[in-house]
Short mmCIF file of N, CA and C in Angstrom, two decimals:
data_model
loop_
_atom_site.label_atom_id
_atom_site.label_comp_id
_atom_site.label_asym_id
_atom_site.label_seq_id
_atom_site.Cartn_x
_atom_site.Cartn_y
_atom_site.Cartn_z
N UNK A 16 -122.35 2.01 24.97
CA UNK A 16 -121.12 1.78 24.76
C UNK A 16 -120.78 2.42 23.44
N UNK A 17 -119.45 3.15 23.90
CA UNK A 17 -119.22 3.80 22.59
C UNK A 17 -118.74 3.45 21.44
N UNK A 18 -118.96 3.56 20.24
CA UNK A 18 -118.63 2.93 19.36
C UNK A 18 -117.04 3.04 19.01
N UNK A 19 -116.75 2.20 18.56
CA UNK A 19 -114.86 1.62 18.09
C UNK A 19 -114.47 2.39 17.05
N UNK A 20 -113.47 3.52 17.37
CA UNK A 20 -113.18 4.63 16.12
C UNK A 20 -112.19 4.16 15.93
N UNK A 21 -111.88 3.93 13.91
CA UNK A 21 -111.12 3.57 13.51
C UNK A 21 -110.29 4.77 13.38
N UNK A 22 -109.45 5.14 13.13
CA UNK A 22 -108.03 6.32 12.74
C UNK A 22 -108.67 6.29 11.05
N UNK A 23 -109.11 7.99 10.43
CA UNK A 23 -109.21 7.99 9.38
C UNK A 23 -108.01 7.29 8.78
N UNK A 24 -107.57 7.22 7.63
CA UNK A 24 -106.74 6.30 6.43
C UNK A 24 -105.84 7.87 6.07
N UNK A 25 -104.79 7.73 5.97
CA UNK A 25 -103.56 9.27 5.94
C UNK A 25 -104.53 9.91 4.44
N UNK A 26 -104.67 10.78 4.27
CA UNK A 26 -104.35 11.41 3.02
C UNK A 26 -103.22 10.92 2.14
N UNK A 27 -103.81 10.63 0.83
CA UNK A 27 -102.72 10.26 -0.59
C UNK A 27 -102.17 11.51 -0.37
N UNK A 28 -100.92 11.87 -1.29
CA UNK A 28 -100.98 12.67 -1.38
C UNK A 28 -101.41 13.02 -2.44
N UNK A 29 -100.78 14.54 -3.44
CA UNK A 29 -102.42 14.43 -4.90
C UNK A 29 -100.73 14.23 -5.92
N UNK A 30 -100.11 13.90 -5.78
CA UNK A 30 -98.89 14.04 -6.27
C UNK A 30 -97.58 12.88 -5.77
N UNK A 31 -97.14 11.82 -6.89
CA UNK A 31 -95.89 11.19 -6.51
C UNK A 31 -94.67 12.63 -6.03
N UNK A 32 -93.06 11.72 -5.48
CA UNK A 32 -92.94 13.27 -5.22
C UNK A 32 -91.77 13.53 -6.56
N UNK A 33 -91.99 12.61 -6.80
CA UNK A 33 -90.98 13.06 -8.32
C UNK A 33 -91.80 13.65 -9.12
N UNK A 34 -92.60 13.97 -9.58
CA UNK A 34 -93.23 14.76 -10.25
C UNK A 34 -93.40 16.13 -9.81
N UNK A 35 -92.96 16.09 -8.57
CA UNK A 35 -93.20 17.33 -7.63
C UNK A 35 -92.00 18.66 -8.52
N UNK A 36 -91.87 19.61 -8.83
CA UNK A 36 -91.63 20.69 -9.57
C UNK A 36 -90.19 20.57 -8.78
N UNK A 37 -89.82 20.95 -7.22
CA UNK A 37 -88.88 20.75 -6.66
C UNK A 37 -87.43 20.19 -7.31
N UNK A 38 -88.30 18.70 -6.92
CA UNK A 38 -87.54 16.99 -7.66
C UNK A 38 -87.10 17.14 -8.73
N UNK A 39 -87.90 17.67 -9.99
CA UNK A 39 -87.05 18.04 -10.59
C UNK A 39 -86.33 19.18 -11.24
N UNK A 40 -85.95 20.40 -10.32
CA UNK A 40 -85.39 21.22 -11.08
C UNK A 40 -84.27 20.43 -9.42
N UNK A 41 -84.04 19.53 -8.64
CA UNK A 41 -82.68 19.83 -8.00
C UNK A 41 -82.16 17.72 -9.13
N UNK A 42 -82.84 17.57 -9.53
CA UNK A 42 -81.93 16.06 -10.20
C UNK A 42 -81.35 17.24 -11.13
N UNK A 43 -81.89 18.02 -11.92
CA UNK A 43 -81.83 18.81 -13.32
C UNK A 43 -80.51 19.12 -12.63
N UNK A 44 -80.20 20.09 -11.27
CA UNK A 44 -79.13 20.75 -10.90
C UNK A 44 -77.85 19.61 -10.38
N UNK A 45 -78.56 18.76 -9.85
CA UNK A 45 -77.48 17.90 -9.72
C UNK A 45 -76.31 17.56 -11.06
N UNK A 46 -77.87 17.30 -11.41
CA UNK A 46 -76.75 16.39 -12.85
C UNK A 46 -75.94 17.52 -13.38
N UNK A 47 -76.43 18.65 -14.26
CA UNK A 47 -75.57 20.02 -14.79
C UNK A 47 -74.44 19.85 -13.59
N UNK A 48 -74.71 19.93 -12.15
CA UNK A 48 -73.24 20.09 -11.32
C UNK A 48 -72.37 19.06 -11.52
N UNK A 49 -72.63 17.46 -11.70
CA UNK A 49 -72.12 16.77 -11.60
C UNK A 49 -71.38 16.58 -13.49
N UNK A 50 -72.13 17.23 -14.32
CA UNK A 50 -71.37 17.02 -15.78
C UNK A 50 -70.69 17.87 -15.15
N UNK A 51 -70.32 19.28 -15.21
CA UNK A 51 -69.61 20.42 -15.05
C UNK A 51 -68.08 19.66 -13.75
N UNK A 52 -67.72 19.73 -13.30
CA UNK A 52 -67.32 19.02 -12.67
C UNK A 52 -66.45 17.94 -12.92
N UNK A 53 -67.42 16.78 -13.83
CA UNK A 53 -66.43 15.43 -14.49
C UNK A 53 -65.32 16.42 -15.76
N UNK A 54 -66.72 17.47 -15.99
CA UNK A 54 -65.96 18.14 -17.15
C UNK A 54 -64.79 18.93 -16.80
N UNK A 55 -63.82 19.43 -15.38
CA UNK A 55 -62.76 19.66 -15.26
C UNK A 55 -62.02 19.04 -14.76
N UNK A 56 -62.42 17.98 -14.17
CA UNK A 56 -61.66 17.10 -14.45
C UNK A 56 -61.10 16.16 -15.43
N UNK A 57 -62.23 15.62 -16.51
CA UNK A 57 -61.49 15.73 -17.97
C UNK A 57 -60.37 16.80 -18.60
N UNK A 58 -60.28 17.64 -18.72
CA UNK A 58 -59.52 18.36 -19.13
C UNK A 58 -58.40 19.10 -18.31
N UNK A 59 -58.52 18.72 -16.99
CA UNK A 59 -57.01 18.50 -16.17
C UNK A 59 -56.28 17.09 -16.06
N UNK A 60 -57.00 16.26 -16.50
CA UNK A 60 -56.58 14.90 -16.72
C UNK A 60 -55.48 14.68 -18.24
N UNK A 61 -56.74 15.44 -19.13
CA UNK A 61 -56.64 15.40 -20.79
C UNK A 61 -55.04 16.57 -21.25
N UNK A 62 -54.77 17.47 -19.91
CA UNK A 62 -53.78 18.15 -19.89
C UNK A 62 -52.36 17.53 -19.15
N UNK A 63 -52.82 16.69 -17.93
CA UNK A 63 -51.63 15.86 -17.35
C UNK A 63 -51.01 14.72 -18.81
N UNK A 64 -51.93 14.39 -19.36
CA UNK A 64 -51.59 13.33 -20.67
C UNK A 64 -50.44 14.16 -21.62
N UNK A 65 -51.37 15.95 -21.94
CA UNK A 65 -50.57 16.38 -23.15
C UNK A 65 -49.47 15.67 -22.70
N UNK A 66 -49.37 16.63 -21.38
CA UNK A 66 -47.82 17.14 -20.55
C UNK A 66 -46.87 15.74 -20.85
N UNK A 67 -47.03 14.51 -19.98
CA UNK A 67 -46.14 13.22 -20.53
C UNK A 67 -45.98 12.41 -21.86
N UNK A 68 -46.93 12.84 -22.93
CA UNK A 68 -46.77 13.12 -24.06
C UNK A 68 -45.39 13.73 -24.75
N UNK A 69 -45.67 15.29 -24.05
CA UNK A 69 -44.18 16.12 -25.23
C UNK A 69 -43.31 15.80 -23.69
N UNK A 70 -42.86 15.16 -22.99
CA UNK A 70 -41.86 14.61 -22.66
C UNK A 70 -41.07 12.87 -23.30
N UNK A 71 -42.43 12.44 -22.90
CA UNK A 71 -41.97 11.20 -24.11
C UNK A 71 -41.59 11.08 -25.11
N UNK A 72 -42.07 11.99 -25.88
CA UNK A 72 -42.00 12.68 -26.61
C UNK A 72 -40.26 12.79 -27.94
N UNK A 73 -39.90 13.85 -26.96
CA UNK A 73 -38.58 15.28 -26.53
C UNK A 73 -38.29 13.64 -26.03
N UNK A 74 -36.76 13.12 -26.90
CA UNK A 74 -35.50 12.64 -26.75
C UNK A 74 -35.16 13.43 -24.85
N UNK A 75 -34.97 14.77 -25.39
CA UNK A 75 -33.76 15.52 -24.38
C UNK A 75 -34.33 15.67 -23.23
N UNK A 76 -36.03 16.41 -23.47
CA UNK A 76 -36.86 16.19 -22.12
C UNK A 76 -36.94 15.24 -21.18
N UNK A 77 -37.29 14.23 -21.72
CA UNK A 77 -37.27 12.50 -21.36
C UNK A 77 -36.05 11.84 -20.47
N UNK A 78 -34.28 12.99 -21.49
CA UNK A 78 -33.57 12.62 -20.64
C UNK A 78 -33.21 13.25 -19.55
N UNK A 79 -33.54 14.42 -19.77
CA UNK A 79 -33.37 15.50 -18.39
C UNK A 79 -34.47 15.26 -16.84
N UNK A 80 -35.52 14.45 -17.36
CA UNK A 80 -36.54 14.42 -16.63
C UNK A 80 -36.24 13.53 -15.40
N UNK A 81 -36.05 12.18 -16.43
CA UNK A 81 -34.78 10.70 -15.74
C UNK A 81 -33.82 11.59 -15.19
N UNK A 82 -33.02 12.28 -15.44
CA UNK A 82 -31.73 12.43 -14.93
C UNK A 82 -32.27 13.05 -13.47
N UNK A 83 -33.19 14.26 -13.01
CA UNK A 83 -33.83 15.00 -12.41
C UNK A 83 -34.38 13.49 -11.61
N UNK A 84 -35.28 12.58 -11.88
CA UNK A 84 -36.07 12.19 -10.71
C UNK A 84 -35.07 10.97 -10.39
N UNK A 85 -33.87 10.19 -10.95
CA UNK A 85 -32.90 9.89 -10.31
C UNK A 85 -31.76 10.96 -9.11
N UNK A 86 -31.83 12.76 -9.34
CA UNK A 86 -31.23 12.76 -8.53
C UNK A 86 -32.07 12.68 -7.53
N UNK A 87 -33.39 13.14 -7.35
CA UNK A 87 -34.51 13.31 -6.45
C UNK A 87 -34.71 11.45 -5.37
N UNK A 88 -34.87 10.96 -6.31
CA UNK A 88 -34.33 9.37 -5.39
C UNK A 88 -33.59 9.14 -4.84
N UNK A 89 -32.47 9.49 -5.52
CA UNK A 89 -31.35 9.38 -4.75
C UNK A 89 -30.90 10.26 -3.35
N UNK A 90 -31.49 11.51 -3.63
CA UNK A 90 -30.95 12.29 -2.41
C UNK A 90 -29.85 13.08 -2.73
N UNK A 91 -28.81 12.30 -3.95
CA UNK A 91 -27.38 12.80 -4.21
C UNK A 91 -27.24 14.05 -3.76
N UNK A 92 -26.12 14.72 -3.08
CA UNK A 92 -25.61 16.25 -3.72
C UNK A 92 -24.54 15.93 -4.64
N UNK A 93 -24.75 17.07 -5.15
CA UNK A 93 -23.23 16.72 -6.22
C UNK A 93 -22.71 18.43 -6.03
N UNK A 94 -21.03 18.39 -5.85
CA UNK A 94 -19.86 19.34 -5.44
C UNK A 94 -20.93 20.13 -4.61
N UNK A 95 -21.20 20.58 -3.97
CA UNK A 95 -21.56 21.79 -2.99
C UNK A 95 -22.99 21.62 -2.96
N UNK A 96 -24.21 21.23 -4.34
CA UNK A 96 -25.40 21.59 -5.12
C UNK A 96 -26.16 20.75 -4.25
N UNK A 97 -27.53 20.94 -3.63
CA UNK A 97 -28.00 20.15 -3.04
C UNK A 97 -29.29 19.95 -3.94
N UNK A 98 -29.78 18.34 -3.57
CA UNK A 98 -30.02 17.50 -4.88
C UNK A 98 -31.43 18.21 -4.26
N UNK A 99 -32.29 18.03 -6.48
CA UNK A 99 -34.03 19.15 -5.93
C UNK A 99 -34.67 17.77 -4.70
N UNK A 100 -36.21 18.44 -4.21
CA UNK A 100 -37.02 17.88 -3.48
C UNK A 100 -38.20 17.03 -4.41
N UNK A 101 -38.43 18.01 -5.60
CA UNK A 101 -39.59 17.79 -6.23
C UNK A 101 -39.31 18.19 -8.00
N UNK A 102 -40.15 18.00 -8.19
CA UNK A 102 -39.89 17.67 -10.16
C UNK A 102 -41.38 18.04 -10.94
N UNK A 103 -41.80 18.88 -10.94
CA UNK A 103 -43.38 20.03 -11.57
C UNK A 103 -42.72 20.21 -12.81
N UNK A 104 -44.21 19.37 -13.30
CA UNK A 104 -44.42 19.82 -15.01
C UNK A 104 -45.69 20.83 -14.88
N UNK A 105 -45.82 22.39 -15.83
CA UNK A 105 -47.02 23.33 -15.54
C UNK A 105 -47.33 24.18 -16.39
N UNK A 106 -48.08 24.76 -16.22
CA UNK A 106 -48.05 25.98 -17.76
C UNK A 106 -47.46 27.70 -16.49
N UNK A 107 -47.41 28.30 -17.09
CA UNK A 107 -46.87 29.12 -16.23
C UNK A 107 -47.79 30.78 -16.62
N UNK A 108 -48.07 30.27 -14.82
CA UNK A 108 -49.53 31.37 -14.46
C UNK A 108 -48.77 32.92 -14.88
N UNK A 109 -47.71 32.99 -13.52
CA UNK A 109 -47.61 34.55 -13.35
C UNK A 109 -45.62 34.27 -13.36
N UNK A 110 -44.94 35.16 -13.45
CA UNK A 110 -43.65 35.97 -13.42
C UNK A 110 -43.06 37.01 -13.59
N UNK A 111 -42.64 37.32 -12.22
CA UNK A 111 -42.11 38.12 -11.21
C UNK A 111 -40.35 38.17 -11.27
N UNK A 112 -40.06 39.19 -11.43
CA UNK A 112 -38.79 39.67 -11.44
C UNK A 112 -38.28 40.88 -10.55
N UNK A 113 -37.34 40.78 -9.39
CA UNK A 113 -37.02 41.96 -8.49
C UNK A 113 -35.84 42.35 -9.33
N UNK A 114 -35.70 44.04 -9.22
CA UNK A 114 -34.73 44.85 -9.33
C UNK A 114 -33.64 44.01 -8.30
N UNK A 115 -32.54 44.72 -8.76
CA UNK A 115 -31.45 43.94 -8.16
C UNK A 115 -30.68 45.54 -7.03
N UNK A 116 -31.01 45.46 -6.03
CA UNK A 116 -31.04 46.19 -5.14
C UNK A 116 -30.10 46.93 -4.37
N UNK A 117 -28.60 47.25 -3.87
CA UNK A 117 -28.01 47.36 -2.95
C UNK A 117 -26.80 46.44 -3.79
N UNK A 118 -26.85 45.97 -4.53
CA UNK A 118 -25.51 45.06 -5.48
C UNK A 118 -26.10 43.75 -5.29
N UNK A 119 -27.53 44.02 -4.62
CA UNK A 119 -27.95 41.64 -4.21
C UNK A 119 -28.97 41.94 -5.95
N UNK A 120 -28.64 40.39 -6.15
CA UNK A 120 -28.93 39.99 -7.30
C UNK A 120 -30.49 39.79 -6.85
N UNK A 121 -30.97 39.86 -8.29
CA UNK A 121 -32.66 39.80 -8.41
C UNK A 121 -33.06 38.22 -7.57
N UNK A 122 -34.61 38.42 -7.55
CA UNK A 122 -34.89 37.45 -7.49
C UNK A 122 -36.29 37.09 -8.44
N UNK A 123 -36.76 36.08 -9.03
CA UNK A 123 -37.75 35.58 -9.99
C UNK A 123 -38.76 34.47 -9.27
N UNK A 124 -39.63 34.86 -9.31
CA UNK A 124 -41.20 34.53 -8.56
C UNK A 124 -41.42 34.04 -9.51
N UNK A 125 -41.73 32.87 -10.01
CA UNK A 125 -42.63 31.71 -11.02
C UNK A 125 -43.52 31.59 -10.57
N UNK A 126 -45.27 30.96 -10.81
CA UNK A 126 -45.93 30.68 -10.16
C UNK A 126 -46.57 29.49 -11.40
N UNK A 127 -46.66 27.98 -11.22
CA UNK A 127 -46.83 27.41 -12.07
C UNK A 127 -48.66 27.17 -12.18
N UNK A 128 -49.65 26.73 -12.62
CA UNK A 128 -51.22 26.45 -12.24
C UNK A 128 -51.56 25.42 -13.00
N UNK A 129 -52.08 24.20 -12.49
CA UNK A 129 -52.63 22.91 -12.68
C UNK A 129 -51.24 22.45 -12.70
N UNK A 130 -50.27 22.35 -11.39
CA UNK A 130 -49.25 21.17 -11.81
C UNK A 130 -49.20 19.92 -11.48
N UNK A 131 -48.29 19.33 -12.15
CA UNK A 131 -48.08 17.92 -11.49
C UNK A 131 -47.03 17.57 -11.75
N UNK A 132 -47.01 16.83 -10.11
CA UNK A 132 -45.82 16.68 -10.02
C UNK A 132 -45.19 15.42 -10.86
N UNK A 133 -43.68 15.05 -11.00
CA UNK A 133 -43.72 13.99 -12.01
C UNK A 133 -42.82 13.20 -10.85
N UNK A 134 -41.90 13.76 -9.48
CA UNK A 134 -40.92 13.03 -8.47
C UNK A 134 -41.31 13.64 -6.93
N UNK A 135 -40.65 13.65 -6.48
CA UNK A 135 -40.17 13.56 -5.17
C UNK A 135 -41.52 14.18 -4.44
N UNK A 136 -42.01 14.66 -3.20
CA UNK A 136 -43.29 15.56 -2.66
C UNK A 136 -43.39 16.22 -2.70
N UNK A 137 -44.81 16.72 -2.81
CA UNK A 137 -45.20 18.35 -2.89
C UNK A 137 -44.98 19.25 -1.09
N UNK A 138 -44.70 20.62 -1.44
CA UNK A 138 -44.66 20.78 0.08
C UNK A 138 -45.79 20.63 0.74
N UNK A 139 -45.78 20.93 2.36
CA UNK A 139 -47.17 21.78 2.86
C UNK A 139 -47.94 22.99 1.96
N UNK A 140 -47.13 23.79 1.25
CA UNK A 140 -47.48 24.78 1.07
C UNK A 140 -48.19 25.38 -0.25
N UNK A 141 -47.63 24.34 -1.26
CA UNK A 141 -47.82 23.35 -2.75
C UNK A 141 -49.26 23.62 -1.89
N UNK A 142 -50.35 23.87 -3.43
CA UNK A 142 -51.62 23.69 -3.92
C UNK A 142 -51.33 22.94 -5.17
N UNK A 143 -52.86 21.97 -5.45
CA UNK A 143 -53.04 21.03 -6.72
C UNK A 143 -53.07 22.41 -7.86
N UNK A 144 -53.53 23.03 -7.26
CA UNK A 144 -53.91 24.17 -8.52
C UNK A 144 -53.11 25.40 -9.14
N UNK A 145 -51.63 25.03 -7.84
CA UNK A 145 -50.47 26.44 -7.85
C UNK A 145 -49.41 25.70 -7.45
N UNK A 146 -48.46 26.53 -7.45
CA UNK A 146 -46.91 25.92 -6.65
C UNK A 146 -45.79 27.63 -6.97
N UNK A 147 -45.60 28.00 -6.24
CA UNK A 147 -45.24 29.32 -6.51
C UNK A 147 -43.95 29.05 -6.26
N UNK A 148 -42.99 29.32 -7.00
CA UNK A 148 -40.49 28.52 -6.59
C UNK A 148 -40.26 30.09 -6.78
N UNK A 149 -39.44 30.58 -6.25
CA UNK A 149 -38.77 31.58 -6.25
C UNK A 149 -37.28 31.31 -7.06
N UNK A 150 -36.36 31.81 -7.12
CA UNK A 150 -35.12 31.90 -7.07
C UNK A 150 -34.49 33.05 -8.04
N UNK A 151 -32.83 32.39 -8.85
CA UNK A 151 -32.17 33.08 -9.22
C UNK A 151 -32.47 33.38 -10.65
N UNK A 152 -32.69 34.32 -11.13
CA UNK A 152 -33.56 34.36 -12.50
C UNK A 152 -32.52 33.88 -13.71
N UNK A 153 -31.28 33.63 -13.20
CA UNK A 153 -30.26 33.17 -14.50
C UNK A 153 -30.41 31.32 -14.52
N UNK A 154 -31.24 31.05 -14.04
CA UNK A 154 -31.36 29.64 -13.98
C UNK A 154 -32.10 29.22 -15.67
N UNK A 155 -33.02 30.31 -15.68
CA UNK A 155 -33.89 29.74 -17.09
C UNK A 155 -32.97 29.93 -18.02
N UNK A 156 -31.71 30.42 -18.39
CA UNK A 156 -30.85 30.26 -18.87
C UNK A 156 -32.07 30.86 -20.94
N UNK A 157 -31.80 31.87 -21.05
CA UNK A 157 -32.24 32.39 -22.43
C UNK A 157 -34.19 33.45 -21.90
N UNK A 158 -34.60 33.55 -22.65
CA UNK A 158 -35.56 34.25 -22.36
C UNK A 158 -36.80 34.01 -21.82
N UNK A 159 -36.66 34.85 -20.69
CA UNK A 159 -37.56 34.39 -19.46
C UNK A 159 -38.83 34.01 -19.75
N UNK A 160 -39.36 32.98 -18.64
CA UNK A 160 -40.87 32.50 -18.92
C UNK A 160 -41.79 33.49 -19.78
N UNK A 161 -42.09 32.89 -20.35
CA UNK A 161 -44.02 33.60 -20.78
C UNK A 161 -45.07 32.65 -19.95
N UNK A 162 -45.93 34.10 -19.42
CA UNK A 162 -47.19 33.44 -18.95
C UNK A 162 -47.80 31.83 -20.26
N UNK A 163 -48.33 31.03 -20.36
CA UNK A 163 -49.07 30.10 -20.98
C UNK A 163 -47.94 29.12 -22.03
N UNK A 164 -47.00 29.00 -21.70
CA UNK A 164 -45.66 28.42 -21.99
C UNK A 164 -45.53 27.29 -20.49
N UNK A 165 -45.09 25.84 -20.82
CA UNK A 165 -44.98 24.54 -20.04
C UNK A 165 -43.25 24.79 -19.73
N UNK A 166 -43.53 24.53 -18.78
CA UNK A 166 -42.10 24.54 -17.99
C UNK A 166 -42.13 23.30 -17.04
N UNK A 167 -40.66 22.69 -17.06
CA UNK A 167 -40.25 21.78 -15.83
C UNK A 167 -39.19 21.92 -15.59
N UNK A 168 -39.63 21.84 -13.92
CA UNK A 168 -39.07 23.10 -13.05
C UNK A 168 -38.97 21.81 -11.91
N UNK A 169 -37.93 21.45 -11.51
CA UNK A 169 -36.59 20.94 -10.38
C UNK A 169 -36.46 22.32 -9.31
N UNK A 170 -37.40 21.62 -7.75
CA UNK A 170 -36.85 22.61 -6.51
C UNK A 170 -36.73 21.77 -5.09
N UNK A 171 -35.43 22.92 -5.38
CA UNK A 171 -34.92 22.49 -3.60
C UNK A 171 -36.15 23.25 -1.97
N UNK A 172 -35.91 22.55 -1.00
CA UNK A 172 -36.35 23.50 -0.31
C UNK A 172 -36.15 23.50 1.19
N UNK A 173 -36.97 24.50 1.23
CA UNK A 173 -35.49 25.33 2.93
C UNK A 173 -36.38 24.57 3.72
N UNK A 174 -35.58 25.36 4.69
CA UNK A 174 -36.45 24.42 6.20
C UNK A 174 -37.94 24.72 6.76
N UNK A 175 -38.75 25.94 6.25
CA UNK A 175 -39.49 26.39 5.85
C UNK A 175 -41.23 25.67 4.78
N UNK A 176 -40.20 24.53 4.14
CA UNK A 176 -40.81 24.56 3.22
C UNK A 176 -41.30 25.19 2.06
N UNK A 177 -40.46 26.85 1.58
CA UNK A 177 -40.89 27.09 0.87
C UNK A 177 -39.92 26.68 -0.60
N UNK A 178 -40.09 26.75 -1.82
CA UNK A 178 -39.56 26.11 -3.04
C UNK A 178 -38.82 26.99 -3.82
N UNK A 179 -37.70 27.12 -4.38
CA UNK A 179 -37.03 27.19 -4.74
C UNK A 179 -36.26 26.42 -6.20
N UNK A 180 -36.02 27.74 -7.38
CA UNK A 180 -34.92 26.86 -8.15
C UNK A 180 -34.07 25.98 -8.11
N UNK A 181 -34.19 25.08 -8.85
CA UNK A 181 -32.61 24.17 -9.07
C UNK A 181 -32.95 24.07 -10.19
N UNK A 182 -33.40 23.68 -11.05
CA UNK A 182 -33.42 23.36 -12.78
C UNK A 182 -34.92 23.74 -13.48
N UNK A 183 -34.58 24.51 -14.52
CA UNK A 183 -35.69 24.84 -15.14
C UNK A 183 -35.58 25.00 -16.96
N UNK A 184 -36.93 24.83 -17.97
CA UNK A 184 -36.12 24.08 -18.47
C UNK A 184 -37.36 24.24 -18.90
N UNK A 185 -37.57 25.04 -20.44
CA UNK A 185 -38.88 25.20 -20.97
C UNK A 185 -39.13 24.37 -21.86
N UNK A 186 -40.39 23.64 -21.77
CA UNK A 186 -41.22 22.39 -22.84
C UNK A 186 -41.83 22.85 -23.70
N UNK A 187 -42.67 24.19 -23.57
CA UNK A 187 -43.21 24.09 -25.11
C UNK A 187 -43.59 25.47 -24.92
N UNK A 188 -44.09 26.38 -26.42
CA UNK A 188 -44.05 27.70 -26.37
C UNK A 188 -45.70 28.04 -26.16
N UNK A 189 -46.24 29.18 -25.69
CA UNK A 189 -47.52 29.63 -25.21
C UNK A 189 -48.40 29.32 -26.92
N UNK A 190 -49.51 28.91 -26.26
CA UNK A 190 -50.50 28.37 -26.55
C UNK A 190 -50.93 29.95 -27.51
N UNK A 191 -51.23 30.34 -28.70
CA UNK A 191 -51.83 31.47 -29.27
C UNK A 191 -52.57 31.92 -30.22
#
């Protein structure tokens, strides 16, 4: 009769998986990535809170944003002026102004980086990192926006979801 064979016991690994160099590298990389994204989120949250404090501490900005929020909530039109669809606060990342050609008025294009939505709804074309708004440069009432300044901007929307300037107010000077 043939002797009953027992399977050989499985070979024990030379070392546990947590002592393998690849495991250490993977854990270190995951921790570094988590720390990086946590830092980015905290920076954005800190900036949003600083913007909110800026509005709360300045009576002029507080009253302006309260009035624009009520216009957005009520969707009321005043003397043919369309009510804004959204109210944004953010830093100017880009400002361009076209030249007046053939008697047509110039058009300004302003981009806000990392904008915070204060009221209304974002358009499908708006992203959490950038909002572009076009309109009449006369709305800025004073010097043109400078990269790095914080502005509060109310926007109207056309049927295609493009933002146009309704109200724009400088909230702070650029960091220098």
